Amino acid sequence: MQIVFGDWHKTGRIDLEAVEMLVRDSMHHAGAATVQRLLCMPESHDHRVPCACGQQAQYHETRRKQLLTMLGPVVFDRAYYLCPSCHQGQSPRDQELDVVGTECSPGVRRMMAVVGSESSFDGGRQQLHLLAGLEVTTKAVERHAEAIGADIVGREQNKRDRIVQLEFPDILGAAVPVLYIEMDGTQLPMVPAELAGRTGRSPGQPARTREVKLGCVFTQTTTDPEGRPIRDTASTTYTGAVETAELFGPRLYAEAWERGWDRAQKKVVLGDGAEWIWNIAGQHFAGAIQIVDIWHAREHLWDVAAKLFPSDEKQRKHWAKKLIQKLNRGRVETVVAELRDFPTRKPELRDALRIEADYFERNRDRMRYPKFRKQGLFFGSGVIEAGCRTVIGSRLKQSGMFWTVRGANAIIALRCTRLSGKFEDYWASRLLAA
Ligand SMILES: [Zn+2]
């Protein structure tokens, strides 16, 4: 206050920003002193406490701990116990305060998880400095955000294991009119160690990326007056990881289960033509209507058209539009026939046409768009494609970012949890499960 008023007397002006920063800092100092006094209140300690090994740990000494709180650093003493049987040390006070093995308070850790999931770790450090007046290192933001993300990953694994063993509790609730499941893959740049022995996407090239599989679940209750589907507000939840389809399938099933898979009157799986998507749909989502994203199907026709008429734009457009119209009318068999019967002697074109004809034939029942339209269903997978950009791309695919599988999966789990509106529940429940 002396500094503030001294300045004002000298210049007759108030530099509001300097004043508010100064006052906030001193408020934090005063607050930290209060918190520290509270933590330093003499505690009566037991002579023995139970140890995780089943024996009793004995009081050993009083030990000092440093802690960064939302108000700044504090120091306090607490009783420390040693187990004569397994030699593990512990401080029950740390457990009570939720600061076991960490030098940051729960409030600071939550902040680091939030900023670390939103932006680069160094961007997060800068935000904490500006918004909260906290000095932390970039590495600390990374470590804590990833630790919290890894904790979420561990819980998801437990959930998945319980499902595989069919030990999942039934969830009661209102029926869901239509439940949608969408999934997609997107490539993530990785550090070299995570790519060893992997072949790249283009033949002969070393791998630079690995695939993140992302899934989302959302619901639909109604259609608009024109019969177009309306996604229920804030009904989308996400789950994803760099992992095999064998692991991703049960992950997505666990998410769908929580969202009312069992109570859904109509179930839809939407995706592009990727084989793993339909394998998962067949294995985990029996009874769902399977739909190939209409934009992907159209894209396939545009790609063939470009190969058939590389230099004749008019013919290319004419041919593609003709087949797209048949596709829109649900006449997939006609599209397949057109592809199979296209007159050409070039072997590479014949191969391309056969591959595309097979694609449409294999997916024909997933392309009955007029039928889906009549039922008021979505038949474009825009939600998961937007999800790949907002959940994964905007945070994890910034230039110069290379990930380990563990680090990427921690941040993906953190982002999915936050963007699904589940982070507060997770944070509140994390001590119960410990
Ligand atoms: Zn022990």
CSV table of C-alpha atoms and ligand atoms in Angstrom, one decimal:
chain,number,residue,atom,x,y,z
A,1,MET,CA,0.0,0.0,0.0
A,2,GLN,CA,2.9,2.3,0.8
A,3,ILE,CA,4.4,1.7,-2.7
A,4,VAL,CA,1.0,2.3,-4.3
A,5,PHE,CA,0.2,5.5,-2.4
A,6,GLY,CA,3.8,6.7,-2.6
A,7,ASP,CA,3.6,6.4,-6.4
A,8,TRP,CA,0.3,8.2,-6.5
A,9,HIS,CA,1.7,11.1,-4.4
A,10,LYS,CA,4.7,11.5,-6.6
A,11,THR,CA,2.9,11.4,-10.0
A,12,GLY,CA,-0.7,12.1,-9.2
A,13,ARG,CA,-1.7,9.2,-11.5
A,14,ILE,CA,-2.7,5.6,-10.9
A,15,ASP,CA,-1.3,2.8,-13.1
A,16,LEU,CA,-4.2,0.5,-12.5
A,17,GLU,CA,-2.6,-2.6,-14.0
A,18,ALA,CA,0.5,-2.2,-11.9
A,19,VAL,CA,-1.7,-1.7,-8.8
A,20,GLU,CA,-3.9,-4.6,-9.4
A,21,MET,CA,-0.9,-6.9,-10.0
A,22,LEU,CA,0.8,-5.7,-6.9
A,23,VAL,CA,-2.3,-6.0,-4.7
A,24,ARG,CA,-3.0,-9.5,-6.1
A,25,ASP,CA,0.5,-10.6,-5.2
A,26,SER,CA,0.3,-9.2,-1.7
A,27,MET,CA,-3.1,-10.9,-1.2
A,28,HIS,CA,-1.5,-14.1,-2.3
A,29,HIS,CA,1.3,-13.7,0.1
A,30,ALA,CA,-1.1,-13.0,2.9
A,31,GLY,CA,-3.2,-16.0,1.9
A,32,ALA,CA,-0.2,-18.3,1.7
A,33,ALA,CA,0.8,-17.3,5.2
A,34,THR,CA,-2.8,-18.1,6.4
A,35,VAL,CA,-2.7,-21.5,4.7
A,36,GLN,CA,0.7,-22.2,6.1
A,37,ARG,CA,-0.4,-21.4,9.6
A,38,LEU,CA,-3.3,-23.7,9.3
A,39,LEU,CA,-1.1,-26.5,8.0
A,40,CYS,CA,1.4,-25.9,10.9
A,41,MET,CA,-1.1,-26.3,13.6
A,42,PRO,CA,0.3,-28.9,16.0
A,43,GLU,CA,-1.2,-32.3,15.3
A,44,SER,CA,-1.4,-35.1,17.7
A,45,HIS,CA,0.0,-38.1,16.0
A,46,ASP,CA,-0.5,-41.8,16.6
A,47,HIS,CA,2.4,-44.0,17.4
A,48,ARG,CA,1.4,-46.5,14.7
A,49,VAL,CA,-0.6,-46.4,11.5
A,50,PRO,CA,-1.6,-49.3,9.2
A,51,CYS,CA,0.9,-50.0,6.4
A,52,ALA,CA,-0.2,-51.1,2.9
A,53,CYS,CA,1.6,-54.4,3.4
A,54,GLY,CA,-0.7,-55.3,6.3
A,55,GLN,CA,1.7,-54.6,9.1
A,56,GLN,CA,1.9,-51.5,11.3
A,57,ALA,CA,4.2,-48.5,10.4
A,58,GLN,CA,5.8,-46.8,13.4
A,59,TYR,CA,6.2,-43.1,14.0
A,60,HIS,CA,9.7,-42.1,12.9
A,61,GLU,CA,10.1,-38.4,13.0
A,62,THR,CA,8.6,-35.1,11.9
A,63,ARG,CA,9.4,-34.1,8.4
A,64,ARG,CA,9.2,-30.9,6.5
A,65,LYS,CA,7.3,-30.6,3.2
A,66,GLN,CA,7.2,-27.8,0.7
A,67,LEU,CA,4.0,-27.3,-1.3
A,68,LEU,CA,3.0,-24.9,-4.0
A,69,THR,CA,-0.6,-23.8,-3.4
A,70,MET,CA,-2.8,-21.5,-5.4
A,71,LEU,CA,-1.7,-18.7,-3.1
A,72,GLY,CA,2.0,-19.5,-3.5
A,73,PRO,CA,4.6,-21.7,-1.7
A,74,VAL,CA,4.1,-22.9,1.8
A,75,VAL,CA,6.1,-25.1,4.2
A,76,PHE,CA,4.8,-27.3,7.0
A,77,ASP,CA,5.9,-30.2,9.2
A,78,ARG,CA,4.1,-33.5,9.5
A,79,ALA,CA,4.6,-36.9,11.1
A,80,TYR,CA,6.5,-39.5,9.1
A,81,TYR,CA,6.1,-43.2,9.7
A,82,LEU,CA,8.3,-46.1,8.7
A,83,CYS,CA,7.2,-49.8,8.4
A,84,PRO,CA,9.7,-52.1,10.1
A,85,SER,CA,8.4,-55.0,8.0
A,86,CYS,CA,8.5,-53.6,4.4
A,87,HIS,CA,10.5,-50.4,5.0
A,88,GLN,CA,8.0,-48.2,3.3
A,89,GLY,CA,7.6,-44.6,4.6
A,90,GLN,CA,4.4,-42.6,4.7
A,91,SER,CA,2.8,-39.5,6.0
A,92,PRO,CA,-1.0,-39.9,6.6
A,93,ARG,CA,-1.2,-36.1,6.5
A,94,ASP,CA,-0.2,-36.1,2.9
A,95,GLN,CA,-3.0,-38.5,2.1
A,96,GLU,CA,-5.5,-36.3,4.0
A,97,LEU,CA,-4.4,-33.3,2.0
A,98,ASP,CA,-4.1,-35.2,-1.3
A,99,VAL,CA,-0.5,-34.3,-1.8
A,100,VAL,CA,1.1,-37.8,-1.7
A,101,GLY,CA,4.3,-37.8,-3.8
A,102,THR,CA,3.7,-34.3,-5.2
A,103,GLU,CA,4.8,-30.8,-4.3
A,104,CYS,CA,1.7,-29.2,-5.7
A,105,SER,CA,-1.7,-28.7,-4.0
A,106,PRO,CA,-4.8,-30.2,-5.6
A,107,GLY,CA,-5.9,-26.8,-6.7
A,108,VAL,CA,-2.6,-26.1,-8.5
A,109,ARG,CA,-2.7,-29.6,-10.1
A,110,ARG,CA,-6.2,-29.1,-11.4
A,111,MET,CA,-5.1,-25.8,-13.0
A,112,MET,CA,-2.1,-27.4,-14.6
A,113,ALA,CA,-4.3,-30.2,-16.0
A,114,VAL,CA,-6.7,-27.6,-17.5
A,115,VAL,CA,-4.0,-25.4,-19.1
A,116,GLY,CA,-1.9,-28.4,-20.2
A,117,SER,CA,-4.9,-29.9,-21.9
A,118,GLU,CA,-5.9,-26.7,-23.6
A,119,SER,CA,-2.5,-25.5,-25.1
A,120,SER,CA,1.1,-26.4,-25.3
A,121,PHE,CA,2.8,-27.0,-22.0
A,122,ASP,CA,4.8,-23.8,-22.2
A,123,GLY,CA,1.6,-21.9,-23.2
A,124,GLY,CA,0.0,-23.3,-20.1
A,125,ARG,CA,2.9,-22.1,-18.0
A,126,GLN,CA,2.5,-18.6,-19.3
A,127,GLN,CA,-1.3,-18.7,-18.7
A,128,LEU,CA,-0.7,-19.8,-15.1
A,129,HIS,CA,1.6,-16.9,-14.6
A,130,LEU,CA,-0.7,-14.3,-16.1
A,131,LEU,CA,-4.0,-15.6,-14.9
A,132,ALA,CA,-3.1,-17.0,-11.5
A,133,GLY,CA,0.1,-15.3,-10.6
A,134,LEU,CA,1.8,-18.7,-10.2
A,135,GLU,CA,5.4,-19.4,-11.2
A,136,VAL,CA,5.8,-23.0,-12.4
A,137,THR,CA,8.1,-24.6,-15.0
A,138,THR,CA,7.0,-25.9,-18.4
A,139,LYS,CA,8.1,-29.4,-17.3
A,140,ALA,CA,5.9,-29.2,-14.2
A,141,VAL,CA,2.8,-28.4,-16.3
A,142,GLU,CA,3.7,-31.3,-18.6
A,143,ARG,CA,4.3,-33.7,-15.7
A,144,HIS,CA,1.1,-32.9,-13.8
A,145,ALA,CA,-1.2,-32.7,-16.8
A,146,GLU,CA,0.2,-36.1,-18.0
A,147,ALA,CA,-0.1,-37.6,-14.5
A,148,ILE,CA,-3.7,-36.7,-14.2
A,149,GLY,CA,-4.3,-37.8,-17.8
A,150,ALA,CA,-2.6,-41.1,-17.0
A,151,ASP,CA,-4.8,-41.5,-14.0
A,152,ILE,CA,-7.9,-41.2,-16.2
A,153,VAL,CA,-6.3,-43.7,-18.7
A,154,GLY,CA,-5.9,-46.2,-15.8
A,155,ARG,CA,-9.6,-45.8,-14.7
A,156,GLU,CA,-10.8,-46.3,-18.3
A,157,GLN,CA,-8.7,-49.5,-18.5
A,158,ASN,CA,-10.4,-50.7,-15.3
A,159,LYS,CA,-13.8,-49.9,-16.7
A,160,ARG,CA,-12.9,-51.7,-20.0
A,161,ASP,CA,-11.6,-54.8,-18.1
A,162,ARG,CA,-14.8,-55.0,-16.1
A,163,ILE,CA,-16.9,-54.9,-19.3
A,164,VAL,CA,-14.8,-57.6,-20.9
A,165,GLN,CA,-15.5,-59.7,-17.7
A,166,LEU,CA,-19.2,-58.7,-17.9
A,167,GLU,CA,-19.0,-57.2,-14.4
A,168,PHE,CA,-20.6,-53.9,-15.4
A,169,PRO,CA,-23.4,-52.5,-13.3
A,170,ASP,CA,-26.7,-51.8,-15.1
A,171,ILE,CA,-27.4,-48.1,-15.5
A,172,LEU,CA,-30.9,-47.1,-15.0
A,173,GLY,CA,-32.4,-44.1,-16.7
A,174,ALA,CA,-34.8,-42.7,-19.3
A,175,ALA,CA,-34.9,-44.4,-22.7
A,176,VAL,CA,-32.8,-42.9,-25.5
A,177,PRO,CA,-34.7,-42.5,-28.8
A,178,VAL,CA,-31.6,-42.7,-31.1
A,179,LEU,CA,-28.0,-43.3,-29.9
A,180,TYR,CA,-25.2,-42.7,-32.4
A,181,ILE,CA,-21.7,-44.0,-32.4
A,182,GLU,CA,-19.1,-42.6,-34.7
A,183,MET,CA,-15.5,-43.4,-35.0
A,184,ASP,CA,-12.6,-42.3,-37.1
A,185,GLY,CA,-8.8,-42.3,-37.2
A,186,THR,CA,-6.3,-39.4,-37.5
A,187,GLN,CA,-2.5,-39.5,-37.7
A,188,LEU,CA,-0.3,-38.1,-34.9
A,189,PRO,CA,3.4,-37.3,-35.3
A,190,MET,CA,5.4,-39.4,-32.9
A,191,VAL,CA,9.0,-39.4,-31.5
A,192,PRO,CA,11.3,-41.8,-33.4
A,193,ALA,CA,11.4,-44.4,-30.6
A,194,GLU,CA,7.6,-45.0,-31.0
A,195,LEU,CA,8.0,-45.6,-34.7
A,196,ALA,CA,10.8,-48.2,-34.7
A,197,GLY,CA,10.0,-51.2,-37.0
A,198,ARG,CA,6.9,-49.6,-38.4
A,199,THR,CA,6.4,-49.0,-42.1
A,200,GLY,CA,5.1,-45.7,-43.3
A,201,ARG,CA,1.8,-44.9,-44.9
A,202,SER,CA,3.4,-44.6,-48.3
A,203,PRO,CA,5.4,-47.7,-49.4
A,204,GLY,CA,9.1,-47.5,-48.9
A,205,GLN,CA,8.8,-44.5,-46.6
A,206,PRO,CA,9.6,-44.7,-42.9
A,207,ALA,CA,6.7,-44.2,-40.5
A,208,ARG,CA,6.4,-40.7,-39.1
A,209,THR,CA,3.0,-40.9,-37.4
A,210,ARG,CA,0.7,-43.3,-35.6
A,211,GLU,CA,-3.1,-43.4,-35.7
A,212,VAL,CA,-5.2,-42.1,-32.9
A,213,LYS,CA,-8.6,-43.7,-32.9
A,214,LEU,CA,-11.3,-41.4,-31.8
A,215,GLY,CA,-14.9,-42.3,-31.0
A,216,CYS,CA,-17.9,-40.3,-30.0
A,217,VAL,CA,-21.4,-41.0,-28.8
A,218,PHE,CA,-24.4,-38.7,-29.1
A,219,THR,CA,-28.1,-38.8,-29.0
A,220,GLN,CA,-31.1,-37.6,-31.1
A,221,THR,CA,-34.6,-37.1,-29.8
A,222,THR,CA,-36.3,-35.4,-32.7
A,223,THR,CA,-36.2,-34.0,-36.2
A,224,ASP,CA,-36.9,-30.5,-37.5
A,225,PRO,CA,-40.1,-29.7,-39.4
A,226,GLU,CA,-38.4,-30.9,-42.6
A,227,GLY,CA,-37.6,-34.2,-41.1
A,228,ARG,CA,-33.9,-33.6,-40.7
A,229,PRO,CA,-32.3,-35.0,-37.5
A,230,ILE,CA,-31.4,-32.7,-34.6
A,231,ARG,CA,-28.5,-33.7,-32.4
A,232,ASP,CA,-29.4,-33.3,-28.7
A,233,THR,CA,-27.6,-30.3,-27.2
A,234,ALA,CA,-24.4,-31.1,-25.3
A,235,SER,CA,-25.0,-34.8,-25.8
A,236,THR,CA,-21.6,-35.6,-27.4
A,237,THR,CA,-19.0,-37.5,-25.4
A,238,TYR,CA,-15.6,-38.6,-26.7
A,239,THR,CA,-13.1,-41.3,-26.1
A,240,GLY,CA,-9.9,-42.1,-27.9
A,241,ALA,CA,-6.3,-43.3,-27.8
A,242,VAL,CA,-3.3,-44.4,-29.9
A,243,GLU,CA,-4.1,-48.1,-29.7
A,244,THR,CA,-5.2,-51.2,-31.7
A,245,ALA,CA,-8.7,-51.8,-32.8
A,246,GLU,CA,-8.9,-54.8,-30.5
A,247,LEU,CA,-8.5,-52.4,-27.5
A,248,PHE,CA,-10.4,-49.5,-29.0
A,249,GLY,CA,-13.6,-51.6,-29.6
A,250,PRO,CA,-14.2,-52.3,-25.9
A,251,ARG,CA,-13.2,-48.7,-25.0
A,252,LEU,CA,-16.0,-47.3,-27.2
A,253,TYR,CA,-18.4,-50.0,-26.1
A,254,ALA,CA,-17.8,-48.9,-22.5
A,255,GLU,CA,-18.5,-45.3,-23.4
A,256,ALA,CA,-21.7,-46.3,-25.3
A,257,TRP,CA,-22.8,-48.4,-22.4
A,258,GLU,CA,-22.5,-45.4,-20.0
A,259,ARG,CA,-24.5,-43.3,-22.4
A,260,GLY,CA,-27.4,-45.8,-22.5
A,261,TRP,CA,-26.7,-48.3,-25.2
A,262,ASP,CA,-29.0,-50.8,-23.5
A,263,ARG,CA,-31.8,-48.3,-23.3
A,264,ALA,CA,-31.6,-47.0,-26.8
A,265,GLN,CA,-34.6,-47.6,-29.0
A,266,LYS,CA,-32.6,-47.1,-32.2
A,267,LYS,CA,-28.8,-47.5,-32.5
A,268,VAL,CA,-26.6,-46.2,-35.3
A,269,VAL,CA,-22.9,-46.7,-36.2
A,270,LEU,CA,-21.6,-44.1,-38.6
A,271,GLY,CA,-18.1,-44.1,-40.1
A,272,ASP,CA,-16.1,-43.9,-43.3
A,273,GLY,CA,-15.3,-47.1,-45.2
A,274,ALA,CA,-12.3,-48.2,-43.0
A,275,GLU,CA,-12.4,-51.9,-42.3
A,276,TRP,CA,-11.6,-51.7,-38.6
A,277,ILE,CA,-14.6,-49.5,-38.1
A,278,TRP,CA,-17.0,-52.1,-39.4
A,279,ASN,CA,-15.2,-54.9,-37.6
A,280,ILE,CA,-15.8,-53.1,-34.3
A,281,ALA,CA,-19.4,-52.4,-35.3
A,282,GLY,CA,-20.0,-56.1,-36.0
A,283,GLN,CA,-18.2,-57.3,-32.9
A,284,HIS,CA,-19.4,-54.8,-30.2
A,285,PHE,CA,-22.5,-53.0,-31.6
A,286,ALA,CA,-24.7,-55.8,-32.9
A,287,GLY,CA,-28.2,-54.5,-33.7
A,288,ALA,CA,-27.0,-51.1,-34.8
A,289,ILE,CA,-27.9,-49.6,-38.2
A,290,GLN,CA,-24.6,-49.3,-40.0
A,291,ILE,CA,-24.1,-46.2,-42.2
A,292,VAL,CA,-21.2,-45.1,-44.3
A,293,ASP,CA,-20.7,-41.4,-44.2
A,294,ILE,CA,-22.3,-40.1,-47.4
A,295,TRP,CA,-19.5,-37.6,-48.1
A,296,HIS,CA,-16.9,-40.3,-48.0
A,297,ALA,CA,-19.0,-42.4,-50.5
A,298,ARG,CA,-19.3,-39.4,-52.8
A,299,GLU,CA,-15.5,-38.7,-52.5
A,300,HIS,CA,-14.8,-42.2,-53.7
A,301,LEU,CA,-16.8,-41.4,-56.9
A,302,TRP,CA,-15.0,-38.1,-57.4
A,303,ASP,CA,-11.7,-40.0,-57.0
A,304,VAL,CA,-12.6,-42.6,-59.7
A,305,ALA,CA,-13.9,-39.9,-62.0
A,306,ALA,CA,-10.5,-38.1,-61.7
A,307,LYS,CA,-8.7,-41.3,-62.7
A,308,LEU,CA,-11.1,-42.0,-65.6
A,309,PHE,CA,-11.1,-38.5,-67.1
A,310,PRO,CA,-7.9,-36.9,-66.0
A,311,SER,CA,-7.9,-34.2,-68.6
A,312,ASP,CA,-11.6,-33.8,-69.4
A,313,GLU,CA,-13.2,-31.8,-66.6
A,314,LYS,CA,-16.6,-31.6,-68.2
A,315,GLN,CA,-16.9,-35.4,-68.7
A,316,ARG,CA,-15.4,-36.0,-65.3
A,317,LYS,CA,-18.1,-33.8,-63.6
A,318,HIS,CA,-20.9,-35.2,-65.7
A,319,TRP,CA,-19.9,-38.8,-64.9
A,320,ALA,CA,-19.4,-38.2,-61.2
A,321,LYS,CA,-22.6,-36.3,-60.8
A,322,LYS,CA,-24.6,-39.0,-62.6
A,323,LEU,CA,-23.3,-41.7,-60.2
A,324,ILE,CA,-23.7,-39.4,-57.1
A,325,GLN,CA,-27.3,-39.0,-58.1
A,326,LYS,CA,-27.8,-42.7,-58.2
A,327,LEU,CA,-26.1,-43.0,-54.8
A,328,ASN,CA,-28.3,-40.3,-53.4
A,329,ARG,CA,-31.3,-42.4,-54.6
A,330,GLY,CA,-29.9,-45.4,-52.8
A,331,ARG,CA,-29.3,-47.3,-56.1
A,332,VAL,CA,-26.0,-48.7,-55.0
A,333,GLU,CA,-26.3,-51.8,-57.2
A,334,THR,CA,-26.5,-49.5,-60.3
A,335,VAL,CA,-23.4,-47.6,-59.1
A,336,VAL,CA,-21.6,-51.0,-58.7
A,337,ALA,CA,-22.7,-52.1,-62.2
A,338,GLU,CA,-21.5,-48.8,-63.8
A,339,LEU,CA,-18.1,-49.2,-62.2
A,340,ARG,CA,-17.8,-52.9,-63.3
A,341,ASP,CA,-19.0,-52.2,-66.8
A,342,PHE,CA,-16.9,-49.1,-67.5
A,343,PRO,CA,-15.2,-49.8,-70.8
A,344,THR,CA,-11.4,-49.5,-70.5
A,345,ARG,CA,-8.4,-51.6,-71.5
A,346,LYS,CA,-5.9,-50.0,-69.2
A,347,PRO,CA,-5.0,-52.5,-66.5
A,348,GLU,CA,-4.4,-49.9,-63.8
A,349,LEU,CA,-7.9,-48.4,-64.4
A,350,ARG,CA,-9.5,-51.8,-64.4
A,351,ASP,CA,-7.9,-52.4,-61.0
A,352,ALA,CA,-9.1,-49.1,-59.7
A,353,LEU,CA,-12.6,-49.6,-60.9
A,354,ARG,CA,-12.7,-53.1,-59.5
A,355,ILE,CA,-11.5,-51.9,-56.0
A,356,GLU,CA,-14.2,-49.2,-56.0
A,357,ALA,CA,-16.9,-51.5,-57.2
A,358,ASP,CA,-16.0,-53.8,-54.4
A,359,TYR,CA,-16.1,-51.0,-51.9
A,360,PHE,CA,-19.6,-50.0,-52.9
A,361,GLU,CA,-20.8,-53.6,-53.1
A,362,ARG,CA,-19.4,-54.4,-49.7
A,363,ASN,CA,-21.0,-51.3,-48.2
A,364,ARG,CA,-24.2,-51.3,-50.2
A,365,ASP,CA,-26.5,-51.8,-47.2
A,366,ARG,CA,-24.7,-49.0,-45.4
A,367,MET,CA,-25.5,-46.6,-48.2
A,368,ARG,CA,-29.3,-46.7,-48.4
A,369,TYR,CA,-29.5,-43.0,-47.9
A,370,PRO,CA,-33.1,-42.5,-48.9
A,371,LYS,CA,-34.1,-45.0,-46.3
A,372,PHE,CA,-32.0,-43.3,-43.6
A,373,ARG,CA,-33.4,-39.9,-44.6
A,374,LYS,CA,-37.0,-41.2,-44.3
A,375,GLN,CA,-36.2,-42.4,-40.8
A,376,GLY,CA,-34.9,-39.0,-39.9
A,377,LEU,CA,-31.4,-40.2,-39.2
A,378,PHE,CA,-28.0,-38.6,-39.7
A,379,PHE,CA,-26.0,-40.2,-42.5
A,380,GLY,CA,-22.9,-37.9,-42.5
A,381,SER,CA,-20.2,-38.4,-39.9
A,382,GLY,CA,-19.5,-34.7,-39.4
A,383,VAL,CA,-19.5,-35.0,-35.6
A,384,ILE,CA,-16.5,-37.3,-35.4
A,385,GLU,CA,-14.6,-35.4,-38.1
A,386,ALA,CA,-15.0,-32.2,-36.2
A,387,GLY,CA,-14.0,-34.1,-33.1
A,388,CYS,CA,-10.7,-35.2,-34.8
A,389,ARG,CA,-10.0,-31.5,-35.3
A,390,THR,CA,-11.1,-30.1,-32.0
A,391,VAL,CA,-10.2,-33.0,-29.6
A,392,ILE,CA,-7.0,-34.1,-31.3
A,393,GLY,CA,-5.7,-31.7,-34.0
A,394,SER,CA,-6.0,-28.4,-32.3
A,395,ARG,CA,-4.0,-29.5,-29.3
A,396,LEU,CA,-1.8,-32.4,-30.3
A,397,LYS,CA,-1.0,-31.6,-34.0
A,398,GLN,CA,0.6,-28.2,-33.6
A,399,SER,CA,3.9,-27.8,-35.6
A,400,GLY,CA,7.0,-29.2,-33.9
A,401,MET,CA,5.0,-31.5,-31.6
A,402,PHE,CA,6.1,-35.1,-31.4
A,403,TRP,CA,4.5,-37.5,-28.9
A,404,THR,CA,5.2,-40.6,-27.0
A,405,VAL,CA,2.2,-43.0,-26.9
A,406,ARG,CA,2.0,-42.6,-23.2
A,407,GLY,CA,2.1,-38.8,-23.3
A,408,ALA,CA,-0.3,-38.6,-26.2
A,409,ASN,CA,-2.8,-41.0,-24.6
A,410,ALA,CA,-2.7,-39.0,-21.3
A,411,ILE,CA,-3.5,-35.7,-23.0
A,412,ILE,CA,-6.1,-37.3,-25.2
A,413,ALA,CA,-7.8,-38.8,-22.2
A,414,LEU,CA,-7.7,-35.5,-20.4
A,415,ARG,CA,-9.2,-33.7,-23.4
A,416,CYS,CA,-11.9,-36.2,-24.0
A,417,THR,CA,-12.9,-36.1,-20.3
A,418,ARG,CA,-13.0,-32.3,-20.4
A,419,LEU,CA,-14.8,-31.9,-23.7
A,420,SER,CA,-17.3,-34.6,-22.6
A,421,GLY,CA,-18.1,-32.5,-19.6
A,422,LYS,CA,-16.9,-35.3,-17.2
A,423,PHE,CA,-13.8,-33.6,-15.7
A,424,GLU,CA,-15.5,-32.2,-12.6
A,425,ASP,CA,-17.0,-35.6,-11.8
A,426,TYR,CA,-13.7,-37.3,-12.3
A,427,TRP,CA,-11.9,-34.7,-10.1
A,428,ALA,CA,-14.4,-35.1,-7.3
A,429,SER,CA,-14.3,-38.9,-7.4
A,430,ARG,CA,-10.6,-39.4,-7.7
A,431,LEU,CA,-10.0,-39.7,-4.0
A,432,LEU,CA,-12.7,-42.2,-3.4
A,433,ALA,CA,-11.2,-44.6,-5.8
A,434,ALA,CA,-7.7,-44.2,-4.5
B,1,ZN,ZN,4.7,-52.3,5.4
